[in-house]
Every structure is written in structure tokens, then in C-alpha cells.
PDB file of C-alpha atoms in Angstrom:
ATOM      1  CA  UNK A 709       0.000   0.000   0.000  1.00 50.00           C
ATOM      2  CA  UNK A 710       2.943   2.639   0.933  1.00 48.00           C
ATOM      3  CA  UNK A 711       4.164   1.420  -2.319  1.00 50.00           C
ATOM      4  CA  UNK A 712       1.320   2.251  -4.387  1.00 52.00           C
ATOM      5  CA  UNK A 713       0.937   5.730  -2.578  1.00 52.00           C
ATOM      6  CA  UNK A 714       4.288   7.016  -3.015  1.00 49.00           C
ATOM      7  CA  UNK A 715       3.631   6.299  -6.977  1.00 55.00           C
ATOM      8  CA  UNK A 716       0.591   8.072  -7.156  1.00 45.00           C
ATOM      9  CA  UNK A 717       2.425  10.987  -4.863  1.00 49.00           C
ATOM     10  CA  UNK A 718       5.568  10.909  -8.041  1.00 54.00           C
ATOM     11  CA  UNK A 719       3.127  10.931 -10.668  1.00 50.00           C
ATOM     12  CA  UNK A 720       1.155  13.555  -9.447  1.00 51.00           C
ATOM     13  CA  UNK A 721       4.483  15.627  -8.935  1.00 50.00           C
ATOM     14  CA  UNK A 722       5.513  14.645 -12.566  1.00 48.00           C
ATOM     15  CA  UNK A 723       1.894  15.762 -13.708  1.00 47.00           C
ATOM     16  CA  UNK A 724       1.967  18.759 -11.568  1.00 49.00           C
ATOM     17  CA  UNK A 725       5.420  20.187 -13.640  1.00 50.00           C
ATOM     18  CA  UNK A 726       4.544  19.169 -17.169  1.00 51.00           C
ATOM     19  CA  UNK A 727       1.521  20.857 -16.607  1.00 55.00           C
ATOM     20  CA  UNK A 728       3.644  24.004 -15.117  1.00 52.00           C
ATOM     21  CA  UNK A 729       5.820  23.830 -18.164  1.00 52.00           C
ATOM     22  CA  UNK A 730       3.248  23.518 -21.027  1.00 49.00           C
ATOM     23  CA  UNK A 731       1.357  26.232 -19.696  1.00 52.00           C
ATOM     24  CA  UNK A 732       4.027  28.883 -19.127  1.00 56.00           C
ATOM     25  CA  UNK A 733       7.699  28.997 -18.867  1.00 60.00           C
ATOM     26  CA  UNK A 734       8.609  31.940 -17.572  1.00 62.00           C
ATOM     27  CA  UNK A 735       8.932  30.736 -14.114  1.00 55.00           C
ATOM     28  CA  UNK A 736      12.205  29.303 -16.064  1.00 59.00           C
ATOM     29  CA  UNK A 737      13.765  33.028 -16.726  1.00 65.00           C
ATOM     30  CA  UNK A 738      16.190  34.473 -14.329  1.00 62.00           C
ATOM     31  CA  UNK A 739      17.797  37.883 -14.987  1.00 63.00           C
ATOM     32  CA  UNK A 740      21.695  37.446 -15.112  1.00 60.00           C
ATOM     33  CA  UNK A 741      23.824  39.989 -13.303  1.00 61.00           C
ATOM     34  CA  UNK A 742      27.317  38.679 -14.000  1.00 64.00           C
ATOM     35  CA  UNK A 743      26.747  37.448 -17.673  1.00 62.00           C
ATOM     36  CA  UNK A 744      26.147  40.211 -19.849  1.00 60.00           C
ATOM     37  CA  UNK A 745      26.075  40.331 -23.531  1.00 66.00           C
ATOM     38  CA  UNK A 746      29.190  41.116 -25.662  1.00 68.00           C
ATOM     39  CA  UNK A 747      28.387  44.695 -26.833  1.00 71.00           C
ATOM     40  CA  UNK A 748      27.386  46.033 -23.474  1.00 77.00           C
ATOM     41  CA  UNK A 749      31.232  47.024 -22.553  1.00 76.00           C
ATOM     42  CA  UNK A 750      30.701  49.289 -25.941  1.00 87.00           C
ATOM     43  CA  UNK A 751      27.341  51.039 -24.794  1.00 88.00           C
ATOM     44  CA  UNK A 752      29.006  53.943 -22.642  1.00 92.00           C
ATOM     45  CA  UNK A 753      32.074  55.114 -21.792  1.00 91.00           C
ATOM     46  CA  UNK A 754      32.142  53.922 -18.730  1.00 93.00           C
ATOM     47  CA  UNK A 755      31.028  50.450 -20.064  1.00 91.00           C
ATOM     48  CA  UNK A 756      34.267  50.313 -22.548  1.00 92.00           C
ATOM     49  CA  UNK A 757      36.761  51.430 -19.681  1.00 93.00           C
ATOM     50  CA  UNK A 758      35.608  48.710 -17.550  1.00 91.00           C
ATOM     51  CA  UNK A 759      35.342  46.457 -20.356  1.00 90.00           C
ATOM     52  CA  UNK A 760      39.466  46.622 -21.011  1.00 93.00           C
ATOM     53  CA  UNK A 761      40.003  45.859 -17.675  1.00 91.00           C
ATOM     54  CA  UNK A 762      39.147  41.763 -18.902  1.00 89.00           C
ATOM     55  CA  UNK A 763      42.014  42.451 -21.020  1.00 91.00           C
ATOM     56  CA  UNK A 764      44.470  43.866 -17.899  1.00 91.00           C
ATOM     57  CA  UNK A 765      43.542  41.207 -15.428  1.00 86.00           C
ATOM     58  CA  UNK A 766      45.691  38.504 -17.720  1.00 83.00           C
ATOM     59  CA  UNK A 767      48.669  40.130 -16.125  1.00 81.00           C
ATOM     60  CA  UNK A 768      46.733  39.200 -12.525  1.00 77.00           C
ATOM     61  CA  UNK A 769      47.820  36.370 -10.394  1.00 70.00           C
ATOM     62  CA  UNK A 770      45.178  33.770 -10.214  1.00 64.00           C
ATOM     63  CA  UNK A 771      44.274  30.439  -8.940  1.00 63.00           C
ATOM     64  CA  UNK A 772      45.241  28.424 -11.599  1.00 55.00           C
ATOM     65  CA  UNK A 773      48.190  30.339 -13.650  1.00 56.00           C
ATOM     66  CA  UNK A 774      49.701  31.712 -10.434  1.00 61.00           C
ATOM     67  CA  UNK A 775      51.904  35.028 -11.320  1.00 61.00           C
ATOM     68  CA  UNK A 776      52.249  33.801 -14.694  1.00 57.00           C
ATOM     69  CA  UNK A 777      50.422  36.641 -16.317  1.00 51.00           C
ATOM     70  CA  UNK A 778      53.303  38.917 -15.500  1.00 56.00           C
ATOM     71  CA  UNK A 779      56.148  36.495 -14.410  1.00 57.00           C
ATOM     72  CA  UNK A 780      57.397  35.649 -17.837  1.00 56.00           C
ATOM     73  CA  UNK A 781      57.965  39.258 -19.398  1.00 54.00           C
ATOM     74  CA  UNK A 782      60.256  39.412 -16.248  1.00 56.00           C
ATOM     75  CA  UNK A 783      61.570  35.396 -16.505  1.00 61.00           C
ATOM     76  CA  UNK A 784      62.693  36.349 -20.000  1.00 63.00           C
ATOM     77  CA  UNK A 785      64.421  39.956 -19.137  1.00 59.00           C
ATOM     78  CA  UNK A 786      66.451  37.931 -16.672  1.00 53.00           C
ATOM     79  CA  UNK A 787      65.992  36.136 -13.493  1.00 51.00           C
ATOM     80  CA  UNK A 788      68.087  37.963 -10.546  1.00 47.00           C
ATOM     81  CA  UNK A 789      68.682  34.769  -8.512  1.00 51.00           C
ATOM     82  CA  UNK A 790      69.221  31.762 -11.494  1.00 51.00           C
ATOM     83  CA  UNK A 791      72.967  31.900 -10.942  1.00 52.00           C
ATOM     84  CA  UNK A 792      72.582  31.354  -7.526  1.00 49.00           C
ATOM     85  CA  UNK A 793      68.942  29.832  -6.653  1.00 55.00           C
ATOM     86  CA  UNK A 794      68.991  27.436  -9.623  1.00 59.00           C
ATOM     87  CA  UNK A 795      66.981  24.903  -7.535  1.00 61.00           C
ATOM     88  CA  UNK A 796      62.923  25.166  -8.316  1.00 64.00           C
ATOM     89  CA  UNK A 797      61.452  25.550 -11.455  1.00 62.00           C
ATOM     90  CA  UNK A 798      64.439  27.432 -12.636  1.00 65.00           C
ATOM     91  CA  UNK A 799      66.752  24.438 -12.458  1.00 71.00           C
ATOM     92  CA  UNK A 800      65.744  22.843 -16.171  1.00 72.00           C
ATOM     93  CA  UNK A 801      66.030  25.967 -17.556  1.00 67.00           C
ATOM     94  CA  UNK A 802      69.601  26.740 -16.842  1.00 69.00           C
ATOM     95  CA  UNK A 803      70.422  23.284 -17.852  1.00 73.00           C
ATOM     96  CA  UNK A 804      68.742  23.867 -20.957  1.00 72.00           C
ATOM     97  CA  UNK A 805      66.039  20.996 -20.377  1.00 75.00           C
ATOM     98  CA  UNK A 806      62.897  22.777 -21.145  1.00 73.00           C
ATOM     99  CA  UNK A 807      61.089  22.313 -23.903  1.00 75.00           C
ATOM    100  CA  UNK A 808      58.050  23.938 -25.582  1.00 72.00           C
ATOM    101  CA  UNK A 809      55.799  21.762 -24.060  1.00 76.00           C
ATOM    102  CA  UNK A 810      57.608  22.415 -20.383  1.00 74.00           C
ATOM    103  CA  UNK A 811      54.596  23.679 -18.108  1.00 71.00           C
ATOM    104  CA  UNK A 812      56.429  26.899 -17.460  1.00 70.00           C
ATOM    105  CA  UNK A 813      56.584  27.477 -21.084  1.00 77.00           C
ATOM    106  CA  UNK A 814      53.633  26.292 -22.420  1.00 80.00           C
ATOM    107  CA  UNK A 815      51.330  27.901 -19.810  1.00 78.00           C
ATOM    108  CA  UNK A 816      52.982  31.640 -20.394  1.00 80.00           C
ATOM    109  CA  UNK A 817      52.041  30.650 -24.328  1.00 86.00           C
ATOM    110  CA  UNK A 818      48.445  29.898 -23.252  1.00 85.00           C
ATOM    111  CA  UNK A 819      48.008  32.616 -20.915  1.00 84.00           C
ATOM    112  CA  UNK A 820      49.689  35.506 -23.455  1.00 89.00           C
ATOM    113  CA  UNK A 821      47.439  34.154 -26.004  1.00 92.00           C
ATOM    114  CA  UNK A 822      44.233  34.219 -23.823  1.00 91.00           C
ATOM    115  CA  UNK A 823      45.051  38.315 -23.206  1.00 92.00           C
ATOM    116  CA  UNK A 824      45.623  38.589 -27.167  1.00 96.00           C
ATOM    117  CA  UNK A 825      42.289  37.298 -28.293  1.00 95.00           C
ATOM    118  CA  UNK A 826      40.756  39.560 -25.611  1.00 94.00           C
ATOM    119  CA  UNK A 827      42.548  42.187 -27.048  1.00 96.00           C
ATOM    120  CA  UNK A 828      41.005  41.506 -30.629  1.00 96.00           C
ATOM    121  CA  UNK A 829      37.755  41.162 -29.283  1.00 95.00           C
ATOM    122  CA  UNK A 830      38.360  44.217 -27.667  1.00 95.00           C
ATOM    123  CA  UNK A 831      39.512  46.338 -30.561  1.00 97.00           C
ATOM    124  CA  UNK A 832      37.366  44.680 -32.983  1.00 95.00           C
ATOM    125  CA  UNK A 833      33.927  46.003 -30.657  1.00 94.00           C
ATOM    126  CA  UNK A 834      35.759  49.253 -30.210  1.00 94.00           C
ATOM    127  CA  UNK A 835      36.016  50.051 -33.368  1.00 94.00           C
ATOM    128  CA  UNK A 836      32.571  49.312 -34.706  1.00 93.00           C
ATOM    129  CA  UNK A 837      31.033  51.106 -31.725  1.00 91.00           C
ATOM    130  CA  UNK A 838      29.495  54.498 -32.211  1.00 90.00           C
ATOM    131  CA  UNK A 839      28.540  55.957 -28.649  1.00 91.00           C
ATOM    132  CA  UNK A 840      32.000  55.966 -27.346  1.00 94.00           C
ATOM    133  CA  UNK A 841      33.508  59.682 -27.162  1.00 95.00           C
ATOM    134  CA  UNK A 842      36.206  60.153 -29.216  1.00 95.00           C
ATOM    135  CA  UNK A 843      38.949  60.890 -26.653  1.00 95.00           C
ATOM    136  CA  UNK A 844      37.989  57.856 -25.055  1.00 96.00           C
ATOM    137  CA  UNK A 845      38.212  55.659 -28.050  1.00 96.00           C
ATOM    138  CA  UNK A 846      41.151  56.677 -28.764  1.00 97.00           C
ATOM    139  CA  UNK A 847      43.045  55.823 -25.178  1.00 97.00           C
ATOM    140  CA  UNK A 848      41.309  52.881 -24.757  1.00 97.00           C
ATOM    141  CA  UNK A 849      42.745  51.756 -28.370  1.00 97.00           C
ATOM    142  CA  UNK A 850      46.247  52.939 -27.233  1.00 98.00           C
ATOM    143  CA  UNK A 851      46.012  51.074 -23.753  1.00 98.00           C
ATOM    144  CA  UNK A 852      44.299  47.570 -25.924  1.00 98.00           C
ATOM    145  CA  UNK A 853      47.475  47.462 -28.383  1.00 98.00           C
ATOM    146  CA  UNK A 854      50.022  47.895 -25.104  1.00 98.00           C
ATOM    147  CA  UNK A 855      48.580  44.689 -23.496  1.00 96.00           C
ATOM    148  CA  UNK A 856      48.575  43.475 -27.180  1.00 97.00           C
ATOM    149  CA  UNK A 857      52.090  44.211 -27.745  1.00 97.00           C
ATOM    150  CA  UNK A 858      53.428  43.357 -24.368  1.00 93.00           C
ATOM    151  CA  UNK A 859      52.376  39.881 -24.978  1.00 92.00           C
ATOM    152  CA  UNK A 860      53.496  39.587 -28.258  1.00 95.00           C
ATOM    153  CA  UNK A 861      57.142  40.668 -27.393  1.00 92.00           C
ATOM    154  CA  UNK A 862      57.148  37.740 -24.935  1.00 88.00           C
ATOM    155  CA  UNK A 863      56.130  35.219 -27.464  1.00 91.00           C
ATOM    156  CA  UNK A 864      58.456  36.280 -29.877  1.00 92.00           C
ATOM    157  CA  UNK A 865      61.470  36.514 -27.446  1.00 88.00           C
ATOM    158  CA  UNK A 866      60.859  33.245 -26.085  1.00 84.00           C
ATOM    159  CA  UNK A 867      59.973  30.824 -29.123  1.00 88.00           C
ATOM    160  CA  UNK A 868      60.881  33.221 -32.142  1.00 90.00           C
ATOM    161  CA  UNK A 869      58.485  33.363 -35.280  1.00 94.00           C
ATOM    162  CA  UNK A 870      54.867  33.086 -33.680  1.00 95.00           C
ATOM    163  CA  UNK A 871      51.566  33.524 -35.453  1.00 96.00           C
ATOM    164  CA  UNK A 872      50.316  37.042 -35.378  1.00 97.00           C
ATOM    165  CA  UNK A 873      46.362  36.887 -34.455  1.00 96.00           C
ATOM    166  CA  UNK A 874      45.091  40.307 -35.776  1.00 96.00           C
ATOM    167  CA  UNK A 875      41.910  42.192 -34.612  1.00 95.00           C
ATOM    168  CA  UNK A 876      39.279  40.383 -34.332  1.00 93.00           C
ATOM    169  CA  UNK A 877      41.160  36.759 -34.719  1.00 93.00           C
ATOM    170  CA  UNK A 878      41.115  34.374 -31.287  1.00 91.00           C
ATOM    171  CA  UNK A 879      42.460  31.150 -31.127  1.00 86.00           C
ATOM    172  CA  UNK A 880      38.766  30.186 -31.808  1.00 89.00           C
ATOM    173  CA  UNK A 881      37.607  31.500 -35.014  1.00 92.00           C
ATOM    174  CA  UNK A 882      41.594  31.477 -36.164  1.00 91.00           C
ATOM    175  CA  UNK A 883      43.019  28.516 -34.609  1.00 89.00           C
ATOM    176  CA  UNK A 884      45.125  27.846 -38.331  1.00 91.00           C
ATOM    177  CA  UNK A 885      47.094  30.512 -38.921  1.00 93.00           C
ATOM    178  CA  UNK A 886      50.931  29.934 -39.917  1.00 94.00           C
ATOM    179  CA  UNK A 887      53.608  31.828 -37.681  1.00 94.00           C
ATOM    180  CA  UNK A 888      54.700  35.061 -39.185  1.00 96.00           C
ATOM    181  CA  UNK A 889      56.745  34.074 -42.629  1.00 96.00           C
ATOM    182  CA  UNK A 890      59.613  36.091 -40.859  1.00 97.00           C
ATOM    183  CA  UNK A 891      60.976  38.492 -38.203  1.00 97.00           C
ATOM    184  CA  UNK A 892      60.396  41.566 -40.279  1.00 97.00           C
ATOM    185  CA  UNK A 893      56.442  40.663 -40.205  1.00 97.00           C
ATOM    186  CA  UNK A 894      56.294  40.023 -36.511  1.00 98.00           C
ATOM    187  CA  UNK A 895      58.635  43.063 -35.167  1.00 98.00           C
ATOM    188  CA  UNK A 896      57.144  45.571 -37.992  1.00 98.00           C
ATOM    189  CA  UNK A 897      53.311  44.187 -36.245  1.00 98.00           C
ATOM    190  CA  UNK A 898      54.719  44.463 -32.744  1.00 98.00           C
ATOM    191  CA  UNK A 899      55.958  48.082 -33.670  1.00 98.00           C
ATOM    192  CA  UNK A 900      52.782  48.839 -34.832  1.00 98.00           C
ATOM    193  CA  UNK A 901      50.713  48.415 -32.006  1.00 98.00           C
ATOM    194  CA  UNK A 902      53.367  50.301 -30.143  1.00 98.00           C
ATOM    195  CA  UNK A 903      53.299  53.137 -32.532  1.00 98.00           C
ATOM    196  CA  UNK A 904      49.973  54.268 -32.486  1.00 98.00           C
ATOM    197  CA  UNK A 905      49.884  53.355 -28.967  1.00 98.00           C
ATOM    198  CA  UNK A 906      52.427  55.979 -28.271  1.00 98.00           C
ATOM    199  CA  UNK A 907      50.586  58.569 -30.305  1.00 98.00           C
ATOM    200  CA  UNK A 908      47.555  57.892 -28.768  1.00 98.00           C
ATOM    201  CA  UNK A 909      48.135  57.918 -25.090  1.00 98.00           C
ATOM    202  CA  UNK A 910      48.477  60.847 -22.976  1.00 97.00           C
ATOM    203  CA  UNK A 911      51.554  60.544 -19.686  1.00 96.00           C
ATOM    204  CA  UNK A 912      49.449  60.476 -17.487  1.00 95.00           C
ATOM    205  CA  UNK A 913      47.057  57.270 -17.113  1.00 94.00           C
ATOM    206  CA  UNK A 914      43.660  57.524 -17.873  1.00 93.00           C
ATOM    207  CA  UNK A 915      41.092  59.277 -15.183  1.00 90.00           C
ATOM    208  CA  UNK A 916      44.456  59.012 -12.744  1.00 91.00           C
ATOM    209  CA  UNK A 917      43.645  55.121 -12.708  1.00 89.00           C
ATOM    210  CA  UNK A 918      47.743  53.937 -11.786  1.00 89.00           C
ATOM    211  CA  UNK A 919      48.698  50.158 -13.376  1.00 87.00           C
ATOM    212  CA  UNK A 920      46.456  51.827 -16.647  1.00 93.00           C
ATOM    213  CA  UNK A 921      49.288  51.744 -19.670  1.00 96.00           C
ATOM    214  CA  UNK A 922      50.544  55.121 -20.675  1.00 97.00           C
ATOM    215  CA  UNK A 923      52.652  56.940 -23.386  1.00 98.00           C
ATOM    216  CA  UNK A 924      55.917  55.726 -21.170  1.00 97.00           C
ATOM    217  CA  UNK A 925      54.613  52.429 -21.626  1.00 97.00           C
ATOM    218  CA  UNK A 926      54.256  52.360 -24.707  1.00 98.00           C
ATOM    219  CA  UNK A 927      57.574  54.146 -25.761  1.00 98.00           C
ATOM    220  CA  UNK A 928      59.588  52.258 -23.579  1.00 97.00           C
ATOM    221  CA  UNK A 929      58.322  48.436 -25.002  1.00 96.00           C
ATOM    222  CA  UNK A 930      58.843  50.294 -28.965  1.00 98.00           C
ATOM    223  CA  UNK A 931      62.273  51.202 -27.786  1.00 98.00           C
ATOM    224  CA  UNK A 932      62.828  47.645 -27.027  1.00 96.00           C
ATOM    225  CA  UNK A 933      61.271  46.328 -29.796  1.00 97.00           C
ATOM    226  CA  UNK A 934      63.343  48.484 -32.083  1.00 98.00           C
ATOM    227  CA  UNK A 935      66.570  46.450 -30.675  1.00 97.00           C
ATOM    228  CA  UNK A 936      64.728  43.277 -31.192  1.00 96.00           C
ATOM    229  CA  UNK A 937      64.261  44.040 -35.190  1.00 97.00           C
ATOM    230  CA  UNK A 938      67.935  45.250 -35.006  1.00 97.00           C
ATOM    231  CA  UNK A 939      69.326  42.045 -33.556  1.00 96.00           C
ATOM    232  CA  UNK A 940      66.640  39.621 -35.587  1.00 96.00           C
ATOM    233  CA  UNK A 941      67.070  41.922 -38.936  1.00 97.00           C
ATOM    234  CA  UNK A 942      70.544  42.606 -38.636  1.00 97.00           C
ATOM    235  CA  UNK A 943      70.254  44.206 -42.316  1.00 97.00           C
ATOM    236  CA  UNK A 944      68.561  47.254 -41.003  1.00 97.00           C
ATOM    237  CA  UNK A 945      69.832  47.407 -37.310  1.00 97.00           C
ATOM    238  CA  UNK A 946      71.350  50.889 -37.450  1.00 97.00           C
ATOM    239  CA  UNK A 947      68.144  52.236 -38.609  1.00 98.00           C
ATOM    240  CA  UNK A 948      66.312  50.776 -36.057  1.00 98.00           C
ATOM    241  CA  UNK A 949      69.010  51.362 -33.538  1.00 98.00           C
ATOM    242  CA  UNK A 950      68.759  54.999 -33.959  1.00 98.00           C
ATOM    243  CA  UNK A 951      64.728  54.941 -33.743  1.00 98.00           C
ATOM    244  CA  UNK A 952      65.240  52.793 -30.471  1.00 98.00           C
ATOM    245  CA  UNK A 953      67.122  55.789 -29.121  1.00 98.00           C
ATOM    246  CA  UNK A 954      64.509  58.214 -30.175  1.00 98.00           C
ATOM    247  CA  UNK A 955      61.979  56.630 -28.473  1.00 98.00           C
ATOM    248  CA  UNK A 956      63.648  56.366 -25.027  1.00 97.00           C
ATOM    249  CA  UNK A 957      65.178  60.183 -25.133  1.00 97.00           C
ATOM    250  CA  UNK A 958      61.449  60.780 -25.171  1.00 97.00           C
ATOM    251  CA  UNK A 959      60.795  58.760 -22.500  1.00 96.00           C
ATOM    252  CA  UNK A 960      63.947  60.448 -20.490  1.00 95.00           C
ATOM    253  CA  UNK A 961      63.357  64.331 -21.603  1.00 95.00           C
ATOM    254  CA  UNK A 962      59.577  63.378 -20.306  1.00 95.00           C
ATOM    255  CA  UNK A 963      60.790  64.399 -17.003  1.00 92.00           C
ATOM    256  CA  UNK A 964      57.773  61.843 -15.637  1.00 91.00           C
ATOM    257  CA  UNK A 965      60.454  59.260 -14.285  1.00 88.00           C
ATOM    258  CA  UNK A 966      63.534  59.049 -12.320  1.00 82.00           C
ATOM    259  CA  UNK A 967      65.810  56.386 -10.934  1.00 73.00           C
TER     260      UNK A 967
END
């Protein structure tokens, strides 16, 4: 008898929802307040300048990657204690174990390729969108093709020839392309970004907003990358020798930083 009851009690309760769900579904809609639709960071200003900040938090520690978002710009510029504190993760690499499959390696490639597809997403919505002020537009653009750049510029220092995702290309919708065909393509891209970056930022960071990447920024990473196409292009180095200069006596005549 308790076995018959508890049947009739289920299919009354299966009833009791088909019945809910055939008649009306709306019981079934909930308003999301932390998934919002791709174009909304390009409604307002406001919206956009939060918006880039998806891009900036690659260079955040987290849970899973650790400090890798900005560890390997510094691993690469030199480690200060690998000639004396060779013993951790460190160890393979001055033995010259690593490969590009070594975790260390492999997750700085997945994590500077996660903050480049934002980045194209990012510039790709920017540009289309019409309600974002001009002046605006045009830092958030400069600060997009820093964290662009300063990405890039670890990829190519640490495995060479990579492939160059463009606006608007992810590893999703581009997952194919070839590597640059050579190091004039990839430093003349890198430059670019840095470029108009330059031209397009003010000294000063954006609303006063400190960690925000500025004209120094910029400058600084295209006086670098200058050398890079110098030592990689050997063909043309003086010429980009004396632009690397350029670009840091601007930086130093700036008068906005000091030892």
C-alpha cells in the first residue's frame, strides 16, 4: 500500500510540472547579473573602460596560472637569482632541459594568447562602436594594443616566429594561422601596435587610474622592440638602432620618471 501511494504521490508531482511547463515557462527566466552580452562594454564610456580591464587582469595572479600573467615578461628579461637559486622551477632551464611543451613554457604561451584574443575582441567592438567619445576611443585603443604588444614581445622573445592573431582573430575562429613568414612581419606588427599606442596615449594614465598603460609604456616596449628588429634583422639594425634611441630620449626628456 505505501508502495502504491508514493507512486501516485511521483506521478502527481511529474503531472503537476509538465503541466507548469506547457502552460508557461517563464517561471524558467532568471535575470543574469554577472553574464552580460558582448556589446554592453561598448554602450558607454564607462562600459568600454571597464570592459578593457578583462584584457588587464591577464597580467593578474590567479588560482590556476599563479603570477604567470606577468612572471614571464620578467623570466625572460632575466631572473636575478638563477645563478645562484637554480633549484625550483628554474633548475631545467639553466640546464637547458625545457622544452616547448615544459609547463612553465607552455602555460605563459596559453596565458599571453588568452590576453591577445581579448585584445582583438576588444579592438574589434571598439572600433565598430558608435557611442563611445572620441577621446575615449582613442586611449582605450592605445592602452588595448600595449597589453597586445606586451604579450606579443614575450612570445616572440621566447619561441621566435609566432603567429600574429590580428583584430578580431582568437584562437577560436583562427586557430590555423601559420607563424609570421619572418621576423620583419612580426617586429614591424609588434611596432605597430606600439606606434599608435604611443601617439595615442596621454603621460598620465587615464582618469588618474595607476597600473592603466601610458605613453611611457608604450615608448619604452617600442624602444625595445626596435633592438629586437635590429638584432633579428641585422640588415637594417642601425636604422632601427637609432629609432630605439629616439623613443627612449622621449621617454627620459619626459621628465615623468627618475631612478
Amino acid at each position: 500500500m505505501k508502495k502504491i501511494a508514493k507512486t501516485v504521490y511521483i506521478l502527481a508531482g511529474v503531472l503537476l510540472l509538465l503541466g507548469m511547463n506547457s502552460c508557461n515557462d517563464d517561471y524558467l527566466k532568471v535575470d543574469h547579473y554577472s553574464i552580460l552580452a558582448a556589446d554592453q562594454m561598448f554602450k558607454s564610456d564607462e562600459d568600454a573602460k571597464a570592459g578593457l580591464v578583462g584584457c588587464y587582469t591577464m597580467m593578474l595572479p590567479t588560482d590556476i596560472d599563479g603570477d604567470w600573467g606577468i612572471k614571464p615578461n620578467l623570466f625572460i628579461g632575466g631572473h636575478p637569482t638563477m645563478d645562484t637559486q637554480a633549484t625550483g622551477w628554474d633548475k631545467d632551464w639553466n640546464t637547458q632541459n625545457w622544452t616547448p611543451g615544459s609547463p612553465e613554457l607552455l602555460g605563459g604561451w596559453k596565458q599571453a594568447y588568452t590576453a591577445i584574443s581579448r585584445c582583438n575582441d576588444f579592438l574589434a567592438g571598439l572600433d565598430k562602436s558608435e557611442k563611445i567619445t572620441a577621446g575615449v576611443k582613442k586611449s582605450l585603443d592605445g592602452q588595448a594594443r600595449s597589453i597586445r604588444a606586451f604579450y606579443y614581445m614575450w612570445l616572440a622573445k621566447a619561441f621566435g616566429r609566432v603567429p600574429m592573431l590580428a583584430t578580431g582573430e582568437t584562437y577560436i575562429n583562427t586557430p590555423d594561422k601559420a607563424r609570421a613568414k619572418d621576423f620583419t612581419e612580426m617586429w614591424d606588427f609588434i611596432i605597430a601596435d606600439l606606434k599608435t599606442a604611443a601617439d595615442e596615449l596621454e603621460w598620465d594614465p587615464m582618469t588618474g587610474q595607476y597600473g592603466r598603460c601610458t605613453k611611457g609604456f608604450a615608448l619604452s616596449y617600442l624602444g625595445e622592440a626596435y633592438m629586437w628588429k635590429a638584432y633579428r634583422v641585422p640588415e637594417v639594425a642601425k636604422a632601427n638602432y637609432t629609432l630605439a634611441a629616439a623613443a627612449f630620449k622621449q621617454v627620459i626628456v619626459s621628465g615623468k620618471y627618475e631612478l
